Amino acid sequence: MGQKLHVGNLGFDVTSQELQDVFTTVGPCNSVTVLMDRATGQSRGFGFVEMTSNADAQKAVQQLDGKESKGRAIKVSEARERSSGGGAPGGGRGEYNRW
């Protein structure tokens, strides 16, 4: 299994296919996803790329971090696991806003 990369500072018109085209210049990708806002359908400005090998992932970070894509310098880094918790107590309503 490859390594997942976080790609930030994407233009709001960048598609998953365009992002894949950028990363396949470094090596093959297992998956590419640009995250979209549910309400507007517009890109959220970041995505994830899973490279097929850890070596290709490291090469992608070195070669593509700071590279310009559609007028913006993209940020490429190793994706971190989501931390658990961190949300507001009470299901997001806030501790003192109980019904």
mmCIF file of C-alpha atoms in Angstrom, residues 6-98:
data_model
loop_
_atom_site.group_PDB
_atom_site.id
_atom_site.type_symbol
_atom_site.label_atom_id
_atom_site.label_comp_id
_atom_site.label_asym_id
_atom_site.label_seq_id
_atom_site.Cartn_x
_atom_site.Cartn_y
_atom_site.Cartn_z
ATOM 1 C CA HIS A 6 -2.376 15.966 1.443
ATOM 2 C CA VAL A 7 -2.450 18.554 -1.346
ATOM 3 C CA GLY A 8 -3.459 22.066 -0.332
ATOM 4 C CA ASN A 9 -3.822 25.510 -1.894
ATOM 5 C CA LEU A 10 -5.570 24.100 -4.960
ATOM 6 C CA GLY A 11 -7.498 26.390 -7.246
ATOM 7 C CA PHE A 12 -11.246 26.036 -6.798
ATOM 8 C CA ASP A 13 -11.596 24.865 -10.407
ATOM 9 C CA VAL A 14 -9.048 22.007 -10.171
ATOM 10 C CA THR A 15 -10.597 18.581 -10.790
ATOM 11 C CA SER A 16 -9.463 15.182 -9.535
ATOM 12 C CA GLN A 17 -8.392 14.273 -13.077
ATOM 13 C CA GLU A 18 -6.234 17.391 -13.393
ATOM 14 C CA LEU A 19 -4.628 16.670 -10.015
ATOM 15 C CA GLN A 20 -3.964 13.084 -11.092
ATOM 16 C CA ASP A 21 -2.321 14.351 -14.281
ATOM 17 C CA VAL A 22 0.090 16.431 -12.173
ATOM 18 C CA PHE A 23 1.014 13.565 -9.838
ATOM 19 C CA THR A 24 1.403 10.879 -12.495
ATOM 20 C CA THR A 25 4.387 12.847 -13.817
ATOM 21 C CA VAL A 26 6.149 11.578 -10.660
ATOM 22 C CA GLY A 27 4.703 8.057 -10.506
ATOM 23 C CA PRO A 28 1.485 6.013 -10.583
ATOM 24 C CA CYS A 29 -1.361 6.900 -8.217
ATOM 25 C CA ASN A 30 -3.759 4.522 -6.452
ATOM 26 C CA SER A 31 -6.364 7.226 -5.853
ATOM 27 C CA VAL A 32 -6.871 10.966 -6.254
ATOM 28 C CA THR A 33 -9.642 12.986 -4.625
ATOM 29 C CA VAL A 34 -10.377 16.704 -4.610
ATOM 30 C CA LEU A 35 -12.765 17.414 -1.741
ATOM 31 C CA MET A 36 -15.946 19.241 -2.670
ATOM 32 C CA ASP A 37 -18.261 21.366 -0.530
ATOM 33 C CA ARG A 38 -21.603 19.584 -0.168
ATOM 34 C CA ALA A 39 -23.669 22.757 -0.202
ATOM 35 C CA THR A 40 -22.072 24.561 -3.157
ATOM 36 C CA GLY A 41 -20.497 21.716 -5.131
ATOM 37 C CA GLN A 42 -17.320 23.814 -5.354
ATOM 38 C CA SER A 43 -13.867 22.508 -4.512
ATOM 39 C CA ARG A 44 -12.755 23.075 -0.915
ATOM 40 C CA GLY A 45 -9.242 23.870 -2.151
ATOM 41 C CA PHE A 46 -7.531 20.674 -1.046
ATOM 42 C CA GLY A 47 -7.404 16.988 -1.795
ATOM 43 C CA PHE A 48 -5.622 13.703 -1.225
ATOM 44 C CA VAL A 49 -3.415 11.608 -3.473
ATOM 45 C CA GLU A 50 -2.342 8.061 -2.681
ATOM 46 C CA MET A 51 0.826 7.084 -4.513
ATOM 47 C CA THR A 52 1.471 3.409 -5.254
ATOM 48 C CA SER A 53 4.795 3.403 -3.412
ATOM 49 C CA ASN A 54 6.333 5.275 -0.498
ATOM 50 C CA ALA A 55 9.333 6.177 -2.681
ATOM 51 C CA ASP A 56 7.055 7.830 -5.257
ATOM 52 C CA ALA A 57 5.215 9.658 -2.461
ATOM 53 C CA GLN A 58 8.471 11.090 -1.111
ATOM 54 C CA LYS A 59 9.528 12.038 -4.626
ATOM 55 C CA ALA A 60 6.163 13.771 -5.171
ATOM 56 C CA VAL A 61 6.603 15.843 -1.997
ATOM 57 C CA GLN A 62 10.098 16.889 -3.072
ATOM 58 C CA GLN A 63 9.190 17.679 -6.680
ATOM 59 C CA LEU A 64 5.671 19.098 -6.384
ATOM 60 C CA ASP A 65 5.555 21.018 -3.078
ATOM 61 C CA GLY A 66 5.500 24.689 -4.069
ATOM 62 C CA LYS A 67 4.986 23.933 -7.766
ATOM 63 C CA GLU A 68 2.573 26.250 -9.534
ATOM 64 C CA SER A 69 -0.707 24.769 -10.717
ATOM 65 C CA LYS A 70 -3.277 27.075 -12.332
ATOM 66 C CA GLY A 71 -1.606 30.127 -10.844
ATOM 67 C CA ARG A 72 -1.295 28.798 -7.284
ATOM 68 C CA ALA A 73 1.678 27.238 -5.496
ATOM 69 C CA ILE A 74 0.358 23.880 -4.258
ATOM 70 C CA LYS A 75 1.348 22.502 -0.871
ATOM 71 C CA VAL A 76 2.164 18.789 -0.803
ATOM 72 C CA SER A 77 2.812 16.945 2.458
ATOM 73 C CA GLU A 78 2.336 13.555 4.049
ATOM 74 C CA ALA A 79 -1.269 13.142 5.156
ATOM 75 C CA ARG A 80 -1.813 12.659 8.877
ATOM 76 C CA GLU A 81 -4.474 10.511 10.462
ATOM 77 C CA ARG A 82 -7.470 12.383 11.792
ATOM 78 C CA SER A 83 -7.308 12.815 15.527
ATOM 79 C CA SER A 84 -10.301 11.590 17.472
ATOM 80 C CA GLY A 85 -12.380 14.036 19.403
ATOM 81 C CA GLY A 86 -11.947 17.740 19.215
ATOM 82 C CA GLY A 87 -15.600 18.357 18.518
ATOM 83 C CA ALA A 88 -17.951 20.281 20.750
ATOM 84 C CA PRO A 89 -19.506 18.309 23.594
ATOM 85 C CA GLY A 90 -23.159 17.383 23.254
ATOM 86 C CA GLY A 91 -23.099 16.508 19.577
ATOM 87 C CA GLY A 92 -21.839 19.863 18.370
ATOM 88 C CA ARG A 93 -24.466 21.974 20.122
ATOM 89 C CA GLY A 94 -22.077 23.221 22.794
ATOM 90 C CA GLU A 95 -21.846 22.256 26.441
ATOM 91 C CA TYR A 96 -24.340 24.819 27.721
ATOM 92 C CA ASN A 97 -26.834 24.684 24.905
ATOM 93 C CA ARG A 98 -28.895 21.740 26.089
#
